[in-house]
XYZ file of C-alpha atoms in Angstrom:
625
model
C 0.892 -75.474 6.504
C 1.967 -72.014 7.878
C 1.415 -69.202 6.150
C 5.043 -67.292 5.945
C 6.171 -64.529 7.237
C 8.902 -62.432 5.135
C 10.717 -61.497 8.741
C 11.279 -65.072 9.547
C 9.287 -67.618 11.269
C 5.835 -67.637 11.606
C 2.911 -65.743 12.614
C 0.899 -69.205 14.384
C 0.592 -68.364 17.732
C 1.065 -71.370 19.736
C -1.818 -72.705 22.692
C 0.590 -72.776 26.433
C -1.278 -76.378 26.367
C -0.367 -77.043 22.911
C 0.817 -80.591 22.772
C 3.585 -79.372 19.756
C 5.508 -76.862 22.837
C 7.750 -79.633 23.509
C 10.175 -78.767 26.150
C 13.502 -78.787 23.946
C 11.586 -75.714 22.312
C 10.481 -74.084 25.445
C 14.095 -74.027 26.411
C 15.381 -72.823 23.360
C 12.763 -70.117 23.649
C 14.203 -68.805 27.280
C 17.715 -68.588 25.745
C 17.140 -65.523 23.368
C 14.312 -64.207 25.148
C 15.157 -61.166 28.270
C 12.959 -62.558 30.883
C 13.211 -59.116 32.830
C 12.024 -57.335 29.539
C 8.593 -59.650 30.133
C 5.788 -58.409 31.618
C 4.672 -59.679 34.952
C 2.583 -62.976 34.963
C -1.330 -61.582 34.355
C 0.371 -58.438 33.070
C -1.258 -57.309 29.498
C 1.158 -55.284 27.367
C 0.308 -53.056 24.828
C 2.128 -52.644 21.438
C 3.815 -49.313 20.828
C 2.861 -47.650 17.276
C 5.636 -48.545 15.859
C 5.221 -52.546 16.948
C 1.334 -51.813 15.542
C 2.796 -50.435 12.165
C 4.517 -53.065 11.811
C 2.094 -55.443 12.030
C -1.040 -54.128 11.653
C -0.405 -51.095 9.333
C -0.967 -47.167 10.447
C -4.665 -46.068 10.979
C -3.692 -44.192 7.660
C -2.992 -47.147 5.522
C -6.355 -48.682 6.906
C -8.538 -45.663 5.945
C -6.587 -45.423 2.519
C -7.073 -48.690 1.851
C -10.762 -48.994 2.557
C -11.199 -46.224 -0.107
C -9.798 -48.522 -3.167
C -10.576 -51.586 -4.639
C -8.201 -54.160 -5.994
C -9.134 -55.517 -9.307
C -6.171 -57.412 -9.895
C -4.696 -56.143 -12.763
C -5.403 -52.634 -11.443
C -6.237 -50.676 -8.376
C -9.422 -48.094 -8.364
C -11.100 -45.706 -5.841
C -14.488 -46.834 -5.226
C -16.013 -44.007 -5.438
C -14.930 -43.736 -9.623
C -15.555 -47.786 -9.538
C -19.083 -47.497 -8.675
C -19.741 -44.171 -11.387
C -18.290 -46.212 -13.755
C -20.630 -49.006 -13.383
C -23.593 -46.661 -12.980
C -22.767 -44.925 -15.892
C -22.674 -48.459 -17.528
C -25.804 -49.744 -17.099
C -27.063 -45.817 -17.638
C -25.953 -46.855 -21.350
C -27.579 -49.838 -21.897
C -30.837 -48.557 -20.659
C -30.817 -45.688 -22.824
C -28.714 -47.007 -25.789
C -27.989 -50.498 -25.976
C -31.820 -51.614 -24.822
C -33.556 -49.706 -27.725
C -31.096 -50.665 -29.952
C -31.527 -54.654 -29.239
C -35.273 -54.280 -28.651
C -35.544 -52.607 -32.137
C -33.633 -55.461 -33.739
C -35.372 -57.978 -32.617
C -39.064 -56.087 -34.038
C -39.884 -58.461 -36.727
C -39.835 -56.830 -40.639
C -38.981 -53.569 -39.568
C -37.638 -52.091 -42.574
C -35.753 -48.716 -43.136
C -37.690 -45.975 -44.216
C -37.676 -45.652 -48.090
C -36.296 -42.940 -49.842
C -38.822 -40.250 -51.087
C -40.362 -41.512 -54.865
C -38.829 -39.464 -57.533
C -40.528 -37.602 -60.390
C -41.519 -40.518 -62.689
C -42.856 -42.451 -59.473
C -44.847 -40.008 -58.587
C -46.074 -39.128 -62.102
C -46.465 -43.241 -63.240
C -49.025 -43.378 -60.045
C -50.878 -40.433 -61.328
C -50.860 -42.252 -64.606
C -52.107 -45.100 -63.356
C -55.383 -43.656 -62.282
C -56.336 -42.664 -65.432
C -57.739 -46.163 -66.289
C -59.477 -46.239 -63.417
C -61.221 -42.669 -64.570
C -62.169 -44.728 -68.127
C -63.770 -47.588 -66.811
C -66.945 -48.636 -68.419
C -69.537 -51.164 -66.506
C -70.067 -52.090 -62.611
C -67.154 -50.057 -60.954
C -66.053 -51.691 -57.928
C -66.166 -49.771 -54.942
C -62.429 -48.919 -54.746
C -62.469 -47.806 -58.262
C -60.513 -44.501 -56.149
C -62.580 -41.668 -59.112
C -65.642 -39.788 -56.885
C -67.289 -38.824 -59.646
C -67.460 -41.895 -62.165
C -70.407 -44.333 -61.918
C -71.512 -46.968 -63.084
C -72.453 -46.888 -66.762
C -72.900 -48.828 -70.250
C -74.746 -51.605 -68.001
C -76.784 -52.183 -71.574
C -74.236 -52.198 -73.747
C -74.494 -55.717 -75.981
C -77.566 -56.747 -74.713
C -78.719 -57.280 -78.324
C -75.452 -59.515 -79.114
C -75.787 -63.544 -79.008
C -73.413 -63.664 -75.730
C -74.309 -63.939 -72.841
C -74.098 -60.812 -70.637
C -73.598 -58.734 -73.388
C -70.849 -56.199 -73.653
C -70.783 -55.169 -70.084
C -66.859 -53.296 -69.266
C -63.963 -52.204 -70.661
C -62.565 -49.164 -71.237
C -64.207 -45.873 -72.968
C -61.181 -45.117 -75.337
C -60.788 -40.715 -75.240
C -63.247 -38.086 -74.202
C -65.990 -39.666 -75.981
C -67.988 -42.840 -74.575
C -66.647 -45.591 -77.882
C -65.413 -48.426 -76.565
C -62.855 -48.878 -79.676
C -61.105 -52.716 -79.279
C -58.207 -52.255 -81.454
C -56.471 -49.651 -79.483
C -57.746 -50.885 -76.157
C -55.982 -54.407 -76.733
C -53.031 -52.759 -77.643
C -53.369 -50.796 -74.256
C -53.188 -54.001 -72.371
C -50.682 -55.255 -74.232
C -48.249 -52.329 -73.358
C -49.300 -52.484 -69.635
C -48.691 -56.179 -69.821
C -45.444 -55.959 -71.035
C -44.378 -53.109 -68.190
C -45.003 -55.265 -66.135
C -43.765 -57.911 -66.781
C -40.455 -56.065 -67.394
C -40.339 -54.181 -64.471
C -42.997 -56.117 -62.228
C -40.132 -55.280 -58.865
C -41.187 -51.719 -59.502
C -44.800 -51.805 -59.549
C -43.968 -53.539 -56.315
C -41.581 -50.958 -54.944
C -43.838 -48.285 -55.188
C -47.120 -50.547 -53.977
C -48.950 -50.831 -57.769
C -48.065 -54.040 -58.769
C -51.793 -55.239 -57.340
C -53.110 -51.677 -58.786
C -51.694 -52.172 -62.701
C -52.954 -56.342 -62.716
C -56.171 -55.189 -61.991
C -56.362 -52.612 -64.788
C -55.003 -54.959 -67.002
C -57.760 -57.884 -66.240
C -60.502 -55.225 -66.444
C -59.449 -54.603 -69.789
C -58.550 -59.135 -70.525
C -62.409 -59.986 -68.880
C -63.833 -57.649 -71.514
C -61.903 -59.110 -74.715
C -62.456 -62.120 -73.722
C -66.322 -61.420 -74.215
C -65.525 -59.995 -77.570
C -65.482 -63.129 -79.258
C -66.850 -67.005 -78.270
C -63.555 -67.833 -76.249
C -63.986 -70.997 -74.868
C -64.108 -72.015 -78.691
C -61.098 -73.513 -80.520
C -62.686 -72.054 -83.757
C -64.474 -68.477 -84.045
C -65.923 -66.666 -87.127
C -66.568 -63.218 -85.834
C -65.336 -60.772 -83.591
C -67.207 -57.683 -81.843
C -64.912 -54.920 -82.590
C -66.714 -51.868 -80.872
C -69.246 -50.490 -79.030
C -70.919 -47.256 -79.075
C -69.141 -44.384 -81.966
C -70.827 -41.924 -84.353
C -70.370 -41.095 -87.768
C -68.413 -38.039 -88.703
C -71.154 -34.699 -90.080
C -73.924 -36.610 -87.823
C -76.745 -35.190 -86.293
C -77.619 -38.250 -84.830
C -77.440 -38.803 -80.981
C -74.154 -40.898 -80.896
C -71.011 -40.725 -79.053
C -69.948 -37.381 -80.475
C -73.011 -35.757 -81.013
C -74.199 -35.302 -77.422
C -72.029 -33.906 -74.603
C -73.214 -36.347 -72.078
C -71.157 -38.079 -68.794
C -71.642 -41.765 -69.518
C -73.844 -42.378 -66.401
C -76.449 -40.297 -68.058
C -76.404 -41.785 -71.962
C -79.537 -42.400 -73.217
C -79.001 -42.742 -76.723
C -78.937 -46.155 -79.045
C -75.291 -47.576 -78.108
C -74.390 -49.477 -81.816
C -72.163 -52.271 -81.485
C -69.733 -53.073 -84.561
C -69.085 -56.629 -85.560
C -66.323 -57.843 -88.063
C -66.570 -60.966 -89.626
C -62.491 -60.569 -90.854
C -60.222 -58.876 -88.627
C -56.610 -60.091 -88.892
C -55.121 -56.910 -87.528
C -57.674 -57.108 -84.572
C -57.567 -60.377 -83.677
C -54.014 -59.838 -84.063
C -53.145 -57.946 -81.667
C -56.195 -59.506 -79.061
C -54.122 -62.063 -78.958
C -50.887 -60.650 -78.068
C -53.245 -58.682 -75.129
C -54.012 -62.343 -73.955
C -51.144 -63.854 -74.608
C -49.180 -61.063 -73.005
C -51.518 -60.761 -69.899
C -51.050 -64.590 -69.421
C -47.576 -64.659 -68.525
C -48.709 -61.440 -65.582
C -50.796 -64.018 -64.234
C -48.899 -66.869 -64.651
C -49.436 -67.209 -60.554
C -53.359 -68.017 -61.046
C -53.232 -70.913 -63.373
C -56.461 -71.258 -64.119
C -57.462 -67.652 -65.107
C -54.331 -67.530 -67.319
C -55.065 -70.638 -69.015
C -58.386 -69.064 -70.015
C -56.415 -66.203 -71.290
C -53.428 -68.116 -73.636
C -56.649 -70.721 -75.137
C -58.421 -67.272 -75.969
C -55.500 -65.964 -77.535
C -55.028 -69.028 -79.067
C -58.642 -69.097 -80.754
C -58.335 -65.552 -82.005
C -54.933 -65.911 -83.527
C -56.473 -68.692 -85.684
C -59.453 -66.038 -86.824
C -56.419 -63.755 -87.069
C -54.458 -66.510 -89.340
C -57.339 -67.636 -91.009
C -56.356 -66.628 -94.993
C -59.858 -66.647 -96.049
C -60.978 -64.061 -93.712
C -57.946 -61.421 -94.354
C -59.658 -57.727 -94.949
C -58.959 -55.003 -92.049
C -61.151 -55.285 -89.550
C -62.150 -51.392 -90.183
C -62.566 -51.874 -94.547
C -65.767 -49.770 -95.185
C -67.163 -49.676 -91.469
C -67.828 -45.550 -91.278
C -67.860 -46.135 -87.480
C -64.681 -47.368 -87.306
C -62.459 -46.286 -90.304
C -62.263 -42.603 -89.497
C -60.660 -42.849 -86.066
C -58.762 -46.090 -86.041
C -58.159 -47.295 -89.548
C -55.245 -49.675 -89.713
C -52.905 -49.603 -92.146
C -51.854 -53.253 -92.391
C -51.774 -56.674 -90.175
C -48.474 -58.629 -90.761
C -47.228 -56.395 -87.886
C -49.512 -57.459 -85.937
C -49.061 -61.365 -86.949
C -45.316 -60.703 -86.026
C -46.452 -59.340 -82.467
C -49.184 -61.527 -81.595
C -47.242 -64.800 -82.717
C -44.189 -63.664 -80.208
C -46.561 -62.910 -77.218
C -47.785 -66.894 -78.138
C -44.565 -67.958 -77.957
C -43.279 -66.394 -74.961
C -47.039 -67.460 -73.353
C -46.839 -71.155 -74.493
C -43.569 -72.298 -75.822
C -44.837 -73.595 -78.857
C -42.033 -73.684 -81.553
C -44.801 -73.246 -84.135
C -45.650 -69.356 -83.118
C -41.768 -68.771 -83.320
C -41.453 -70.300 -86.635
C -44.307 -68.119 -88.170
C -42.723 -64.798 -85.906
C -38.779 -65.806 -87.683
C -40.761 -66.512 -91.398
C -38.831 -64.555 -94.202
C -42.471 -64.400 -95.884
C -43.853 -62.188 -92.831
C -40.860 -59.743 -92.296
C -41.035 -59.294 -96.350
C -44.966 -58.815 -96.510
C -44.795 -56.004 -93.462
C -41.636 -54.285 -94.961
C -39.804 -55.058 -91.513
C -36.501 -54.335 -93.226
C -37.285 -51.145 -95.562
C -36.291 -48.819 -92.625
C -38.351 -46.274 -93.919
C -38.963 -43.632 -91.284
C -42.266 -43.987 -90.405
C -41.335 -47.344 -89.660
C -40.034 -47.198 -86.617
C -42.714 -45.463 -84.977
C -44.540 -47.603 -82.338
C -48.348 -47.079 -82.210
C -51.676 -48.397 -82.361
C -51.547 -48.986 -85.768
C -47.659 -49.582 -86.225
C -46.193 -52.758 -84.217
C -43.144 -53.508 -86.269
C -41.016 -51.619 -83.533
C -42.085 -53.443 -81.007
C -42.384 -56.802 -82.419
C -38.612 -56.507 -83.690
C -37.420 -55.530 -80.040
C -39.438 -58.131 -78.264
C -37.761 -60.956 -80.694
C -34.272 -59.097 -80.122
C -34.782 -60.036 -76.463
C -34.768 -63.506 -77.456
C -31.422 -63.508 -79.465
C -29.539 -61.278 -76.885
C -30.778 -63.352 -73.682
C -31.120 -66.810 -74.944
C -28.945 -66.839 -77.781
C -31.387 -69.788 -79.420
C -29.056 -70.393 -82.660
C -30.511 -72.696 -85.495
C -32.794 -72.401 -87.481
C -33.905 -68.930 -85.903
C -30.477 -67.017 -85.971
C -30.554 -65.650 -88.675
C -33.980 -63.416 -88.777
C -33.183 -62.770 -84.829
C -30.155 -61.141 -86.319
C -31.745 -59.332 -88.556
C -34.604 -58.138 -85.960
C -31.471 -56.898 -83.718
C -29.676 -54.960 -86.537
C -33.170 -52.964 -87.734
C -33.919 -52.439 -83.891
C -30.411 -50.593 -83.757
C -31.435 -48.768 -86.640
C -34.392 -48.076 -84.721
C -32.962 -46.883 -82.195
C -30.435 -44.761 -84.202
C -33.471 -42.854 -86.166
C -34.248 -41.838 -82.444
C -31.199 -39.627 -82.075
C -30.827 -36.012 -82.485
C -27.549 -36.156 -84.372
C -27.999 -38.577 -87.582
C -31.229 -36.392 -88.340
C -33.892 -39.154 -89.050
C -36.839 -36.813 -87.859
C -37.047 -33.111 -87.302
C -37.107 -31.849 -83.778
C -39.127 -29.114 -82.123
C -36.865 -25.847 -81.060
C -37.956 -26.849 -77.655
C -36.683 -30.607 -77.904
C -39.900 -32.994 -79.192
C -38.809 -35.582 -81.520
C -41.223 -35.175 -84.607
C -42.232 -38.884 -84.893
C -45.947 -38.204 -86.466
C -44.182 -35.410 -88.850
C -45.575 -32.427 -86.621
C -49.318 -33.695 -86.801
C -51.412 -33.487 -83.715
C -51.461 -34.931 -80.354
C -47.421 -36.039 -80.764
C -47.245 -36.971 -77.763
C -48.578 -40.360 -77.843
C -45.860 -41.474 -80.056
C -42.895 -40.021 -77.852
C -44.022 -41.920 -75.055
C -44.112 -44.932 -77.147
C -40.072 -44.482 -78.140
C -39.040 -43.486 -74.873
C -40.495 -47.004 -73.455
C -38.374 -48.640 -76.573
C -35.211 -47.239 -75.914
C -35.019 -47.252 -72.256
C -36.172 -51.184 -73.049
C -33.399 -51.564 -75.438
C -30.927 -50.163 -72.805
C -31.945 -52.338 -70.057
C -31.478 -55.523 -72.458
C -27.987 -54.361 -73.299
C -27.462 -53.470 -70.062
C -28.393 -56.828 -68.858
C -26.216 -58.515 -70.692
C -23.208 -56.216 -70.111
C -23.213 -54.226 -73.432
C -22.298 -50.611 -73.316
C -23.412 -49.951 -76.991
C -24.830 -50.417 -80.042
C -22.885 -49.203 -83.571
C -25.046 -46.615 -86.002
C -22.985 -46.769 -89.421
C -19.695 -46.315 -88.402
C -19.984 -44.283 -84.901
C -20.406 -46.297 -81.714
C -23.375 -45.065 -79.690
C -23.288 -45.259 -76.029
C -25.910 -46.848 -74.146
C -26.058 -43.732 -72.106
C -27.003 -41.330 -75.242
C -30.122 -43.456 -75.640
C -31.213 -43.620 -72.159
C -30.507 -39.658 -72.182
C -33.135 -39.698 -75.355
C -35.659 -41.466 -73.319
C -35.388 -39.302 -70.219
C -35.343 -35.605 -72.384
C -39.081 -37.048 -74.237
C -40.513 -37.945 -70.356
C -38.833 -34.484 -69.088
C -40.693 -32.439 -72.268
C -44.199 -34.409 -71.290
C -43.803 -33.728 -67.339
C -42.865 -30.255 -68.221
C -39.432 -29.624 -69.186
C -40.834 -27.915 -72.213
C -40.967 -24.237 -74.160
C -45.002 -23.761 -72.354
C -43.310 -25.147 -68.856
C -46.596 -26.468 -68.444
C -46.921 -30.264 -67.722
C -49.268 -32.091 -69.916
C -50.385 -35.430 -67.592
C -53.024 -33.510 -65.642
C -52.497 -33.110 -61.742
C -48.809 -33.572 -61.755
C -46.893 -30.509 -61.143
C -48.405 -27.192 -60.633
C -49.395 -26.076 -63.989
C -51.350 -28.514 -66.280
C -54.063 -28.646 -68.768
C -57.868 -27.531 -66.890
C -59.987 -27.850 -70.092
C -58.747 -31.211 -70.715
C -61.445 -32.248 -73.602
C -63.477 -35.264 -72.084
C -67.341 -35.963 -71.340
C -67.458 -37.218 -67.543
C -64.462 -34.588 -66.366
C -66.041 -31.756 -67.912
C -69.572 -32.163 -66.269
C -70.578 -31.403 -62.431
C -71.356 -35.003 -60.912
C -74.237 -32.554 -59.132
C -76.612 -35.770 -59.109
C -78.533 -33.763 -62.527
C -79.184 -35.617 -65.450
C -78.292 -33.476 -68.466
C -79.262 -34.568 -72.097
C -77.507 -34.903 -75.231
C -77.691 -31.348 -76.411
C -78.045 -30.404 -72.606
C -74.232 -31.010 -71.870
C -73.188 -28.553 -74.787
C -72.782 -25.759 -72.133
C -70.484 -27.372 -70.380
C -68.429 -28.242 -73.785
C -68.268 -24.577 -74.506
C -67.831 -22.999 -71.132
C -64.857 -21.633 -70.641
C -64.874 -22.367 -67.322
C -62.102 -25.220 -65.895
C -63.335 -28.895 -65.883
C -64.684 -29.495 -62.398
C -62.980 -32.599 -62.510
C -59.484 -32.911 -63.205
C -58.789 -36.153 -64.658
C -55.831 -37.148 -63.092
C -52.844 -38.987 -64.729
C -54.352 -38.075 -68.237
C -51.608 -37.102 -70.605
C -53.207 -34.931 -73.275
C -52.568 -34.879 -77.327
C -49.804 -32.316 -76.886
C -48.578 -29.242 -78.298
C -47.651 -28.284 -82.042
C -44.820 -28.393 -83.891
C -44.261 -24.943 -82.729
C -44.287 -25.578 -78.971
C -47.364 -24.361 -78.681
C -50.374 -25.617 -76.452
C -53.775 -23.866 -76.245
C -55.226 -25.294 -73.116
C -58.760 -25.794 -74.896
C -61.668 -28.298 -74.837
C -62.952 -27.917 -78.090
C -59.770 -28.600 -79.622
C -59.205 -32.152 -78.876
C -56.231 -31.962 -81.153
C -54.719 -30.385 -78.009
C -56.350 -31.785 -74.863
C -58.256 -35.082 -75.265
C -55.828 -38.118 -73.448
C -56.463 -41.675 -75.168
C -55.825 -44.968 -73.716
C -53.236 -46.123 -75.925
C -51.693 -43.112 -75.339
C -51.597 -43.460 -71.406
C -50.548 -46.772 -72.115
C -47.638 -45.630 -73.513
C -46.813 -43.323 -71.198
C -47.380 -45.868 -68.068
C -44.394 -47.966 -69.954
C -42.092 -45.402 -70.618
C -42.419 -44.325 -67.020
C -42.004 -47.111 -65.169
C -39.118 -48.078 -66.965
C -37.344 -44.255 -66.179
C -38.212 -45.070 -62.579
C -35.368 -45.879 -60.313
C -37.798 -46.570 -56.946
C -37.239 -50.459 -56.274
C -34.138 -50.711 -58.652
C -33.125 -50.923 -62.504
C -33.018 -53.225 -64.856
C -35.482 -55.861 -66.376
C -36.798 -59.198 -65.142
C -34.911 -61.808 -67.078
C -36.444 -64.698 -66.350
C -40.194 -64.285 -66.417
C -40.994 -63.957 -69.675
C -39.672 -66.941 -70.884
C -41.279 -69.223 -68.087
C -42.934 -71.189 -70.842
C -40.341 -71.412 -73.054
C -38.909 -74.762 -73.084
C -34.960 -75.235 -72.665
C -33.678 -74.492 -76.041
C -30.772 -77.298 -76.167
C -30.844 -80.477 -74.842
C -29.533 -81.125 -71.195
C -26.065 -82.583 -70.243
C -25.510 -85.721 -70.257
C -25.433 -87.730 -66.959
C -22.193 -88.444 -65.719
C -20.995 -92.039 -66.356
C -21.309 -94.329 -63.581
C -18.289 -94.949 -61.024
C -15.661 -97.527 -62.658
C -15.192 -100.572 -60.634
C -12.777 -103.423 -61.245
């Protein structure tokens, strides 16, 4: 086919031997053509410029056109074309490449944002634990100038490997096992709670290993691989008070270097300790849920030492008479603790028959659950009724288990509004400081132990409501605002971290300006490889030179009920730290913290629990005729 030409006719040029110039067309040809305007035979003619514009295009045209590129849709100079495609790959190179080999880097992760203040003061916190360790230390134990120590402690008691472990409770070297179980049980709980925290800010591993230094030694308190127990080792070391024996208080010694007789107490009744040993085990059980057989051995020990706790022969305080024990941590009463321990059994083993005793009108009557008085509602040691109610509450608002538990749940939930109402500045439960302490202790010393404690419960108390989309909670008549509680909880943390008339922050090493004669043994004396005696360390008590050792993360007793702090060793009132205390303050921190999210765990706490109503039905089969 020809290709056309828009002048007519086409552009073939035709062979003279071409077997298609007939002669009909040759003759047709010599009619139009002027044979005298033909060049002679062997004659070659050239075309004019016009004749070569025509058909060939000017030089101009060729020269312009050689200088653009036709793209189609558009026409470009080459010159810009070829920029363009430079600049192109130019970008991916320096843009695109990064980006796509930065992509495909596996777990890269952002960079997190900075830790704020209760991070940063819950990790100092932390390390206090590690700074009270009794026994072999491991070699990250992360304190310089703690040893090993108390390697002889219950080497005269019928178990095997004696007392070896634990935690020294204060400044003194007395391992006291009441409020060292409740210690674990408060870290337990946080973290349990708020275990996506711990793991946010890298302490999850840190805060289970504190807590099963603390679980090893209770469970060599007592025969645990027993189902039935009739006595309990309830502390080692301690001194009586106007002694001038060598004891724990006596000499002034770090506990690497005691050489004195370490006495170890025994109780052959102990509801209130066994009590709350078992809500330690039960409690750390559910944290390590994840090793089966470890917590296994922990819910079986808790098991055992509830039934010493339960037993009603055996029913005297642990502490009744015992001059080593009743002068520091005398409790006041054990259905609290009966309450607390049989809910941590619950939650640890789904057995109906530790909820049943936790719901019984008989217990809530015998510990005065529901008489609201004041003193109540304050969460220590000693005083579990707080917590106990709260940790039931959790139950009611989350599972909502009806018959035949309702009703005491209810109950538990109104008095832990109450609770949380005699917390609050404006009904005027408790007297306040002019600097902004809550008086919960009725301005005795070291307050601060019992803040910490009600800051944890009512930032708890928010996160429940909060996780079940409840803005409030009523006091009387006046509707109280999740956020006024919270605000509570935060101004008690602020006062401790230093947001306080004394501006002075009392956990050692966090901000600038914190307590240097903090009153404790091992911090106080140079780790200068000298062994000083009993009466030897007395200089260092009385110097009034700064601890060489700052005991970092230890939140001290706390100022008066004027403000005031006298940054003194001999005064413990003011500067020894206790480990019920820090365990306090550990909760109340990490549940401020907003580093790896808010809120509570839901779920994990009631892994054991078994489903409370039966299942639906199946559906029915398919109908077929």
């Amino acid at each position: 086919m020809h290709s056309r030409n828009h002048w007519g006719g086409s552009f073939e040029i035709n062979d003279a031997n071409s077997n298609h110039n007939t002669d009909y067309d040759r003759s047709r040809e010599m009619d139009w053509v002027d044979r005298a305007a033909l060049p002679p035979p062997g004659h070659h003619h050239e075309l004019d410029e016009t004749q070569q514009s025509w058909l060939l295009g000017s030089q101009d045209q060729k020269k312009k056109k050689s200088k653009y590129v036709d793209l189609g849709c558009m026409v470009c100079s080459r010159k810009a074309l070829k920029y363009t495609l430079w600049a192109v790959a130019a970008a991916f190179f320096l843009i695109a490449l990064p980006i796509i080999i930065a992509k495909s880097i596996p777990g890269r992760k952002s960079r997190p944002p900075p830790p704020d203040n209760y991070t940063v003061a819950l990790q100092k916190a932390l390390l206090f634990f590690n700074a009270q360790k009794s026994g072999k230390l491991p070699k990250n134990n992360g304190i310089p100038w703690r040893g090993n120590s108390g390697l002889m402690d219950g080497n005269n008691t019928d178990f095997k490997g004696g007392l070896v472990g634990g935690y020294y409770d204060a400044g003194d070297n007395t391992k006291f096992h009441f409020p060292m179980s409740f210690a674990m049980t408060m870290l337990s709980w946080s973290v349990i709670e708020y275990n996506h925290k711990y793991e946010a800010i890298d302490e999850y591993k840190h805060a289970r290993e504190l807590i099963k230094w603390g679980t090893d030694y209770l469970l060599l308190t007592f025969n645990s691989s027993a189902t039935k127990i009739d006595k309990i080792y309830s502390q080692v070391g301690g001194s009586q008070n106007g002694s001038s024996t060598p004891d724990d208080h006596y000499c002034w010694q770090r506990p690497e270097d005691m050489d004195y007789p370490r006495l170890v107490q025994e109780a052959t009744s102990g509801p209130d300790l066994a009590g709350e040993m078992a809500a330690a085990l039960a409690a750390a059980s559910i944290v390590f849920r994840d090793n089966p057989t470890y917590s296994k051995k922990l819910v079986q020990g808790a098991q055992t030492v509830f039934a010493f706790a339960r037993d009603f022969g055996k029913r005297t305080p642990y502490c009744r008479g015992n001059p080593y024990i009743e002068p520091y941590y005398n409790s006041s009463g054990y259905f609290d603790e009966f309450m607390w321990g049989a809910a941590w059994l619950y939650y640890a083993t789904g057995n109906n028959t530790y909820i049943s005793l936790a719901t019984n009108p008989g217990l809530s009557k015998n510990s005065k659950a529901f008489y609201m008085f004041p003193d109540q509602s304050v969460l220590s040691w000693d005083n579990k009724l707080p917590a106990a109610m709260l940790l039931l509450t959790r139950m009611r608002i989350m599972l909502n288990p009806g018959y035949p538990y309702e009703d005491m749940l209810r109950m538990y939930h109104n008095v832990t509004g109450l609770t949380m109402c005699s917390y609050l500045h404006r009904f005027g439960v408790f007297n306040w400081t002019k600097g902004g302490m809550i008086q919960l202790n009725h301005g005795q010393p070291q307050p601060l132990q019992y803040m910490a404690n009600a800051a944890f419960l009512a930032s708890l108390f928010v996160d429940y409501l909060n996780a079940t989309g409840v803005p409030g909670w009523n006091c009387g008549p006046t509707f109280v605002s999740t956020k006024d509680l919270r605000s509570f909880a935060t101004s008690q943390i602020n006062y401790i971290l230093g947001d306080n008339p004394m501006k002075m922050s009392y956990v050692v090493g966090y901000g600038n300006k914190f307590p240097r004669h903090v009153h404790h043994r091992a911090a106080s004396i140079p780790s200068d490889k000298k062994h000083y005696s009993c009466t030897g360390g007395w200089k260092w008590r009385d110097t009034r030179n700064p601890n060489p050792h700052n005991i970092t993360g230890a939140m001290v007793g706390g100022p008066d009920r004027f403000d005031k702090f006298r940054d003194v060793r001999g005064n413990y009132s003011y500067t020894e730290p206790t480990l019920a205390g820090n365990a306090g303050l550990v909760a109340a921190l990490v549940s401020l913290t907003t580093s790896g999210g808010t809120g509570v765990d839901r779920n994990t706490i009631f892994s054991a629990v078994p489903p409370l109503y039966p299942g639906s039905p199946p559906p029915p089969p398919p109908w077929r005729p």
